[in-house]
Amino acid sequence: MASSWVPVPSESDFPIENLPYGVFKTVRGPHIGVAIGDAIFDLYAASQADLFGDAVPAGVAQAGSLNPLLALGHDSWARLRRRLLELLQSDTMDVAAQDRAQFLVKRADAQMLMPFEVRDYVDFYSSLEHATNLGKIMRPGSEPLLPNWRWLPVGYHGRASTVVVGGTPIVRPRGQIKTEAGNPEFAPTRMLDVELEIGFVTGAGNSLGEPIAADRAREHIFGVVLVNDWSARDIQGWEYQPLGPFLGKSFATSLSPWVVTLEALESHRAAVPKQEPVPLPYLRSREDWNYDIALGIELQTGKMREGGVSADVISRSNAKYLYWSMAQQLAHATSNGATISPGDLFASGTISGSEPGSYGSLIELTWRGEKPLKLSNGEARSFLEDGDTVTLTGRCEAPGKPRIGFGEVSGTIVPAR
Ligand code: MN
C-alpha cells in the first residue's frame, strides 16, 4: 500500500487510496478538496501554486463546486487522480516539506458544503428485500412485488433543489394524512423515516435521443455518495398511487459531503445477485457492477445526546445486496433517449438485506411500528421524533485491501413549522 506525507490515522476512512472529493469552507471561502486522513488537500491552493500543470484547468480546480470537474469527463478525472496521487505520495511530492502545509486544511476546521449542484435527481427502488418488505407492509394480502419489478429498475423523479448536505437540520414536514374516518387531515407527519441508500453522480452526458449502454456506464459515473432519502410514510401512503412518491419524499434528501470515485472503489467490486428472469439485452452488462460497501444506520435521540449517551447502531446492511446495479440503472434511465447532465444524482433506493437487523428503514425495522425498537437507554422508537439524529455510515473494508470509507451523512429532526 502507498503511503503519504500527510499522516493518516490507522482507522481513518480516508487513506491515500481513497481521495474522495468535496467542497469545504474555511475563512478562505468554498474550495474543492480531497480528504486524506484528518486533513483536506486544497485543490484551489494547489492550482494557484501551479502544481497541476495541464492535469486540470485552473478554472476547474479553483471552482466552488465539483460541477465543472464533472463536466470534463472520464479521461480528465483519471488524469487528475493520477496527479493527486503523485502529489500526495511520500516520495513523489515535488514541493519541499516545509512548504506543504499551505495546501492542507484540518477537516475539523472546515465546514462541508454541497459537493455539487444537483441538476436532476432520480431515486430507484433496486433492493429486492426492501421492495418485498414494503409490498407486504403497504399492500398486505397481495403479491408484494409488482409484475414489472424484476424486469426494470423501478424509479421516480425526486426533487433536486431539496437535496442537502449532511448536517443540515430536517424540518418535520406537514402534509395530507388519511384519518381513521377516511378523510385526510393536514398535519405534521407521525411516521418520519430514514432510507439507507447510496447514490451516484454523473459527469458528461449523452445527446438527446442517444441511450447510454450499460457497458459504457463507467465513462459517465464519477463517484458515489451516501444518501438518506427521508420519508414521511403517512403522507406517502395516501398520495403514492397511481403516480408514485411526491411530497412524502421531496421535503429533504441528505447527501454525504465526500464523493468517493469509482476508481477508488475498484478494489471492492462485488457480484450482482442472480437476476431471474434474465434482463432484456439493453440491461445486460459484461462487468460485475456491485460494490462491497458495509452500511450502517445510527440513531441518537435528543435524550441520549443530553445524557452523553452515544448513538445506537440500529441497522447494518451492504450495498452488494442491490439487485439492480448502477450500470443497469443508468442504462434504463437513458434507454428512451433522455439526457443526463454533470451533477445528476441517481440514488439506489433503500438497501435492505435478508435479516431484520439489516433492513434500511424504520418502517421495515419496526414493521410499521408493530415492533418498536428498544434503544440502549431504555427509550423506544417506531418512527423518528423531534431531536433524533440519524447518521448513515459506509465503509469498504476487506483483508489486504485499502480501506475506502465514505465518512457519514447525518441529520437532526427539528419540529414542524
Ligand atoms: Mn428512497
Coordinates of C-alpha atoms and ligand atoms in Angstrom, one line a residue:
M1 CA 0.0 0.0 0.0
A2 CA 1.1 3.5 -0.7
S3 CA 2.0 6.0 2.0
S4 CA 1.5 9.7 2.1
W5 CA 3.4 12.6 3.7
V6 CA 0.1 13.5 5.2
P7 CA -0.4 11.5 8.4
V8 CA -3.3 9.0 8.1
P9 CA -4.6 7.5 11.4
S10 CA -4.9 3.7 11.2
E11 CA -8.7 3.7 11.5
S12 CA -9.2 6.6 9.0
D13 CA -11.9 6.4 6.3
F14 CA -9.5 8.4 4.0
P15 CA -6.2 6.7 3.2
I16 CA -4.3 7.9 0.1
E17 CA -6.0 5.2 -2.0
N18 CA -9.4 6.9 -1.4
L19 CA -9.1 10.6 -2.1
P20 CA -12.8 11.5 -2.2
Y21 CA -13.8 14.9 -3.4
G22 CA -15.8 17.5 -1.6
V23 CA -16.4 21.2 -1.2
F24 CA -15.2 22.8 2.0
K25 CA -15.4 26.3 3.5
T26 CA -12.9 28.0 5.8
V27 CA -12.1 31.7 6.1
R28 CA -10.9 31.2 2.6
G29 CA -14.3 30.6 1.0
P30 CA -15.6 27.5 -0.8
H31 CA -12.8 25.4 -2.3
I32 CA -12.6 21.9 -3.8
G33 CA -10.5 19.4 -1.8
V34 CA -9.8 15.8 -1.4
A35 CA -10.0 14.2 2.1
I36 CA -6.8 12.5 3.4
G37 CA -6.5 11.4 7.0
D38 CA -7.8 14.2 9.2
A39 CA -7.0 16.8 6.6
I40 CA -8.2 18.2 3.3
F41 CA -5.8 18.8 0.4
D42 CA -7.0 22.1 -1.1
L43 CA -7.2 22.0 -4.9
Y44 CA -7.6 25.7 -5.1
A45 CA -4.3 26.3 -3.3
A46 CA -2.5 23.6 -5.2
S47 CA -3.8 25.1 -8.5
Q48 CA -2.6 28.6 -7.5
A49 CA 0.8 27.1 -6.8
D50 CA 0.7 25.6 -10.3
L51 CA 1.0 22.0 -9.0
F52 CA -1.4 20.5 -11.6
G53 CA 0.3 21.5 -14.8
D54 CA -2.1 20.5 -17.5
A55 CA -3.8 17.8 -15.4
V56 CA -6.8 20.0 -14.8
P57 CA -7.7 23.6 -16.0
A58 CA -7.3 26.3 -13.3
G59 CA -10.9 27.3 -13.6
V60 CA -12.0 23.7 -12.6
A61 CA -9.6 23.3 -9.7
Q62 CA -10.5 26.8 -8.4
A63 CA -14.3 26.4 -8.7
G64 CA -16.5 26.4 -5.6
S65 CA -18.3 23.2 -6.7
L66 CA -17.5 19.9 -8.4
N67 CA -19.8 20.5 -11.4
P68 CA -17.0 21.9 -13.7
L69 CA -14.9 18.8 -12.9
L70 CA -17.8 16.5 -13.5
A71 CA -18.3 18.1 -16.9
L72 CA -14.7 17.3 -18.0
G73 CA -15.4 13.6 -18.3
H74 CA -13.7 10.3 -17.5
D75 CA -10.3 10.8 -19.0
S76 CA -9.8 14.1 -17.1
W77 CA -11.0 12.5 -13.9
A78 CA -8.4 9.8 -14.3
R79 CA -5.6 12.3 -15.1
L80 CA -6.4 14.4 -12.1
R81 CA -6.4 11.4 -9.8
R82 CA -3.0 10.3 -11.0
R83 CA -1.6 13.7 -10.4
L84 CA -3.1 13.9 -6.9
L85 CA -1.6 10.5 -6.1
E86 CA 1.8 11.8 -7.2
L87 CA 1.4 15.0 -5.2
L88 CA 0.4 13.2 -2.0
Q89 CA 2.7 10.2 -2.0
S90 CA 5.7 10.5 0.2
D91 CA 8.3 10.0 -2.4
T92 CA 6.9 11.9 -5.4
M93 CA 5.8 15.3 -4.0
D94 CA 7.9 17.9 -5.8
V95 CA 7.4 20.6 -3.2
A96 CA 9.8 21.0 -0.2
A97 CA 8.4 19.5 3.0
Q98 CA 8.4 22.9 4.8
D99 CA 6.2 24.4 2.0
R100 CA 3.5 21.7 2.1
A101 CA 1.3 22.9 5.0
Q102 CA -0.2 25.7 2.8
F103 CA -2.1 23.0 0.8
L104 CA -3.7 21.4 3.8
V105 CA -6.7 22.3 6.0
K106 CA -7.8 20.4 9.1
R107 CA -11.1 18.7 8.4
A108 CA -12.2 19.7 11.9
D109 CA -11.8 23.4 10.9
A110 CA -13.8 23.2 7.7
Q111 CA -17.5 23.4 7.1
M112 CA -18.6 20.9 4.4
L113 CA -20.9 22.3 1.7
M114 CA -22.9 20.5 -1.0
P115 CA -20.2 18.8 -3.2
F116 CA -22.0 19.6 -6.4
E117 CA -25.2 21.3 -7.6
V118 CA -27.7 18.5 -8.1
R119 CA -29.1 19.1 -11.6
D120 CA -31.6 16.3 -11.6
Y121 CA -32.5 13.6 -9.1
V122 CA -33.8 10.1 -9.6
D123 CA -34.4 7.6 -6.8
F124 CA -34.6 3.9 -7.7
Y125 CA -36.1 1.0 -5.8
S126 CA -33.4 -1.5 -6.5
S127 CA -33.3 -3.7 -3.4
L128 CA -35.3 -6.9 -3.8
E129 CA -35.6 -7.3 0.0
H130 CA -36.7 -3.7 0.6
A131 CA -39.3 -3.8 -2.3
T132 CA -40.6 -7.1 -0.9
N133 CA -40.9 -5.8 2.6
L134 CA -42.6 -2.6 1.5
G135 CA -45.0 -4.5 -0.7
K136 CA -46.0 -6.7 2.3
I137 CA -46.4 -3.6 4.6
M138 CA -48.2 -1.3 2.2
R139 CA -50.3 -3.8 0.3
P140 CA -51.0 -6.6 2.7
G141 CA -52.6 -9.7 1.2
S142 CA -51.4 -9.1 -2.3
E143 CA -48.3 -10.2 -4.2
P144 CA -45.5 -8.0 -2.6
L145 CA -43.6 -7.5 -5.9
L146 CA -45.5 -5.9 -8.7
P147 CA -45.1 -7.7 -12.1
N148 CA -42.6 -5.1 -13.6
W149 CA -40.1 -5.2 -10.7
R150 CA -37.9 -8.0 -11.9
W151 CA -37.9 -6.6 -15.5
L152 CA -36.8 -3.0 -14.9
P153 CA -35.2 -0.8 -12.2
V154 CA -38.3 1.0 -10.9
G155 CA -37.6 4.6 -10.0
Y156 CA -39.2 8.1 -9.6
H157 CA -38.1 11.6 -10.1
G158 CA -37.2 13.3 -6.9
R159 CA -36.7 17.0 -6.1
A160 CA -33.2 18.2 -6.9
S161 CA -33.5 21.5 -5.1
T162 CA -34.1 20.0 -1.7
V163 CA -31.1 17.7 -1.7
V164 CA -29.0 19.0 1.2
V165 CA -25.6 18.2 2.5
G166 CA -25.2 16.1 5.7
G167 CA -25.5 18.1 8.9
T168 CA -28.5 20.2 7.6
P169 CA -31.4 20.0 10.1
I170 CA -34.5 18.3 8.8
V171 CA -37.8 20.1 9.5
R172 CA -40.6 17.6 10.2
P173 CA -42.9 18.0 7.2
R174 CA -46.7 18.6 7.2
G175 CA -49.0 17.0 4.7
Q176 CA -52.2 15.3 3.9
I177 CA -52.6 12.2 6.1
K178 CA -55.5 9.8 5.9
T179 CA -57.5 9.6 9.2
E180 CA -59.5 6.7 10.7
A181 CA -62.7 8.2 9.3
G182 CA -61.2 8.0 5.8
N183 CA -60.9 11.8 5.1
P184 CA -57.4 13.3 5.2
E185 CA -56.2 15.9 7.7
F186 CA -53.3 18.3 7.2
A187 CA -50.8 17.7 10.0
P188 CA -47.2 17.1 10.8
T189 CA -46.1 13.6 9.8
R190 CA -46.2 11.0 12.6
M191 CA -44.3 8.4 10.6
L192 CA -41.0 10.2 9.7
D193 CA -38.5 7.6 8.4
V194 CA -35.0 7.2 7.0
E195 CA -33.9 5.4 3.9
L196 CA -30.4 4.0 3.8
E197 CA -29.1 4.4 0.2
I198 CA -26.1 5.1 -1.9
G199 CA -26.2 7.3 -5.0
F200 CA -24.0 8.0 -7.9
V201 CA -23.3 11.3 -9.6
T202 CA -22.8 11.5 -13.4
G203 CA -20.5 13.6 -15.5
A204 CA -20.6 14.5 -19.1
G205 CA -23.8 13.1 -20.7
N206 CA -25.3 11.8 -23.9
S207 CA -27.1 13.8 -26.5
L208 CA -30.9 13.8 -26.7
G209 CA -32.2 10.6 -28.2
E210 CA -29.0 8.6 -27.5
P211 CA -29.2 6.0 -24.8
I212 CA -26.1 5.0 -22.7
A213 CA -25.3 1.3 -22.9
A214 CA -24.8 -0.5 -19.6
D215 CA -21.2 -1.3 -20.6
R216 CA -20.4 2.3 -21.1
A217 CA -21.7 3.5 -17.7
R218 CA -18.2 3.7 -16.3
E219 CA -17.5 6.6 -18.7
H220 CA -20.3 8.6 -17.2
I221 CA -20.3 7.8 -13.5
F222 CA -17.9 10.0 -11.5
G223 CA -18.5 8.6 -8.0
V224 CA -20.7 7.5 -5.1
V225 CA -22.2 9.1 -2.0
L226 CA -24.3 8.0 0.9
V227 CA -27.9 9.2 0.6
N228 CA -30.6 9.5 3.3
D229 CA -34.0 9.7 1.5
W230 CA -36.0 11.0 4.4
S231 CA -39.6 9.8 4.0
A232 CA -43.0 10.6 5.6
R233 CA -44.7 7.3 5.4
D234 CA -48.2 8.5 6.3
I235 CA -48.1 11.3 3.6
Q236 CA -46.6 8.8 1.2
G237 CA -49.2 6.1 1.9
W238 CA -52.1 8.4 1.0
E239 CA -50.5 10.1 -2.1
Y240 CA -48.4 7.5 -3.9
Q241 CA -50.9 5.7 -6.0
P242 CA -51.1 5.9 -9.0
L243 CA -48.1 8.1 -9.9
G244 CA -45.5 7.4 -7.1
P245 CA -43.9 9.3 -4.3
F246 CA -44.2 13.1 -4.2
L247 CA -44.5 15.3 -1.1
G248 CA -43.8 12.3 1.3
K249 CA -40.2 12.4 -0.1
S250 CA -39.5 15.8 -1.6
F251 CA -39.1 17.8 1.7
A252 CA -35.4 16.8 2.1
T253 CA -32.8 14.3 0.9
S254 CA -29.3 14.3 2.6
L255 CA -26.0 13.6 0.9
S256 CA -22.7 12.7 2.4
P257 CA -20.2 15.6 1.7
W258 CA -17.5 13.3 0.3
V259 CA -17.8 11.8 -3.2
V260 CA -15.9 8.5 -3.5
T261 CA -14.7 7.9 -7.0
L262 CA -15.4 4.7 -8.9
E263 CA -11.6 4.3 -9.3
A264 CA -11.2 4.3 -5.5
L265 CA -13.9 1.7 -5.2
E266 CA -12.4 -0.5 -7.9
S267 CA -10.7 -3.0 -5.4
H268 CA -14.1 -3.6 -3.7
R269 CA -16.2 -4.8 -6.6
A270 CA -18.7 -7.5 -5.9
A271 CA -21.0 -9.7 -7.9
V272 CA -24.6 -8.7 -8.7
P273 CA -27.1 -11.2 -7.3
K274 CA -28.5 -13.7 -9.8
Q275 CA -31.2 -12.0 -11.9
E276 CA -34.2 -14.1 -12.8
P277 CA -35.7 -13.7 -15.4
V278 CA -32.6 -12.7 -17.4
P279 CA -32.9 -9.0 -18.1
L280 CA -33.6 -7.7 -21.6
P281 CA -30.4 -7.1 -23.7
Y282 CA -30.2 -3.4 -23.0
L283 CA -29.9 -4.1 -19.3
R284 CA -27.1 -6.6 -19.5
S285 CA -23.5 -5.7 -18.8
R286 CA -20.3 -7.7 -19.1
E287 CA -18.9 -6.5 -15.8
D288 CA -20.0 -7.1 -12.2
W289 CA -21.1 -3.8 -11.0
N290 CA -21.9 -4.1 -7.3
Y291 CA -19.6 -2.9 -4.5
D292 CA -19.0 -4.4 -1.2
I293 CA -19.8 -1.3 1.0
A294 CA -20.7 -2.1 4.6
L295 CA -23.5 0.4 5.5
G296 CA -25.0 1.3 8.9
I297 CA -27.7 3.4 10.4
E298 CA -27.0 5.1 13.8
L299 CA -29.7 6.7 15.9
Q300 CA -29.1 9.1 18.8
T301 CA -32.2 10.5 20.4
G302 CA -32.3 14.0 22.0
K303 CA -32.3 12.4 25.4
M304 CA -29.3 10.3 24.6
R305 CA -27.4 13.4 23.4
E306 CA -28.3 15.3 26.6
G307 CA -27.2 12.4 28.7
G308 CA -23.9 12.0 26.8
V309 CA -25.0 8.5 25.5
S310 CA -23.5 7.7 22.2
A311 CA -25.7 6.6 19.2
D312 CA -27.1 3.1 18.8
V313 CA -26.4 1.2 15.6
I314 CA -29.9 0.2 14.6
S315 CA -29.1 -1.5 11.2
R316 CA -26.2 -3.0 9.3
S317 CA -26.6 -3.5 5.6
N318 CA -24.4 -3.7 2.5
A319 CA -24.5 -2.1 -1.0
K320 CA -23.7 -5.5 -2.5
Y321 CA -27.2 -6.7 -1.8
L322 CA -28.6 -4.4 -4.5
Y323 CA -30.4 -6.4 -7.2
W324 CA -30.2 -3.7 -10.0
S325 CA -26.7 -2.3 -10.5
M326 CA -25.7 1.3 -11.2
A327 CA -24.9 0.4 -14.8
Q328 CA -28.4 -1.0 -15.2
Q329 CA -29.9 2.0 -13.6
L330 CA -28.1 4.4 -15.9
A331 CA -28.8 2.3 -19.0
H332 CA -32.5 2.2 -18.0
A333 CA -32.8 5.9 -17.2
T334 CA -31.4 6.8 -20.6
S335 CA -33.0 3.9 -22.6
N336 CA -35.6 6.2 -24.0
G337 CA -33.0 8.7 -25.1
A338 CA -33.3 11.0 -22.1
T339 CA -30.2 13.0 -21.4
I340 CA -28.1 13.2 -18.3
S341 CA -26.0 16.2 -17.2
P342 CA -23.0 16.8 -15.0
G343 CA -24.4 16.8 -11.5
D344 CA -27.3 14.4 -12.0
L345 CA -27.9 12.2 -8.9
F346 CA -29.2 8.7 -9.1
A347 CA -29.9 7.0 -5.8
S348 CA -30.2 3.3 -5.3
G349 CA -33.4 3.0 -3.2
T350 CA -33.3 1.7 0.4
I351 CA -30.8 -1.1 0.7
S352 CA -32.1 -3.9 2.9
G353 CA -30.5 -7.3 3.5
S354 CA -32.5 -10.5 4.2
E355 CA -32.2 -10.4 8.0
P356 CA -34.3 -8.0 10.1
G357 CA -31.2 -6.3 11.5
S358 CA -30.1 -5.4 8.0
Y359 CA -33.3 -3.5 7.0
G360 CA -32.6 0.0 5.7
S361 CA -35.6 1.9 7.0
L362 CA -37.6 2.2 10.3
I363 CA -40.9 1.1 8.6
E364 CA -39.2 -2.3 8.0
L365 CA -37.1 -2.4 11.2
T366 CA -40.3 -1.9 13.3
W367 CA -42.7 -3.4 10.8
R368 CA -44.7 -0.2 10.5
G369 CA -44.5 0.4 14.3
E370 CA -45.7 -3.1 15.3
K371 CA -42.4 -3.9 16.9
P372 CA -40.8 -0.7 18.2
L373 CA -37.0 -0.6 18.5
K374 CA -35.8 -0.8 22.1
L375 CA -32.8 1.6 22.4
S376 CA -29.9 1.2 24.8
N377 CA -31.1 3.9 27.2
G378 CA -34.5 2.4 27.6
E379 CA -36.3 4.5 25.1
A380 CA -38.3 3.0 22.2
R381 CA -38.9 4.2 18.6
S382 CA -41.3 3.3 15.9
F383 CA -40.6 6.4 13.8
L384 CA -38.4 9.5 14.3
E385 CA -39.1 12.0 17.0
D386 CA -38.0 15.6 17.2
G387 CA -34.5 15.9 18.4
D388 CA -33.4 12.5 17.0
T389 CA -30.2 12.4 15.0
V390 CA -29.8 9.8 12.3
T391 CA -26.3 9.1 10.9
L392 CA -25.6 6.8 7.9
T393 CA -22.1 5.3 7.5
G394 CA -20.4 3.5 4.7
R395 CA -17.0 1.8 4.5
C396 CA -15.3 -0.8 2.3
E397 CA -13.0 -3.0 4.3
A398 CA -11.5 -6.3 3.3
P399 CA -8.3 -8.1 4.3
G400 CA -5.3 -7.0 2.1
K401 CA -7.3 -4.1 0.5
P402 CA -7.1 -0.4 1.3
R403 CA -10.0 0.8 3.4
I404 CA -12.3 3.1 1.4
G405 CA -14.6 5.0 3.7
F406 CA -17.5 7.3 2.9
G407 CA -17.5 9.3 6.2
E408 CA -21.0 9.8 7.2
V409 CA -24.2 11.7 6.5
S410 CA -26.3 12.9 9.4
G411 CA -29.4 14.9 10.1
T412 CA -31.3 16.0 13.2
I413 CA -35.1 16.3 13.2
V414 CA -36.5 19.7 14.2
P415 CA -40.2 20.4 15.0
A416 CA -42.7 21.1 12.2
R417 CA -43.2 24.8 11.4
Ligands
MN1 MN -35.7 6.1 -1.5

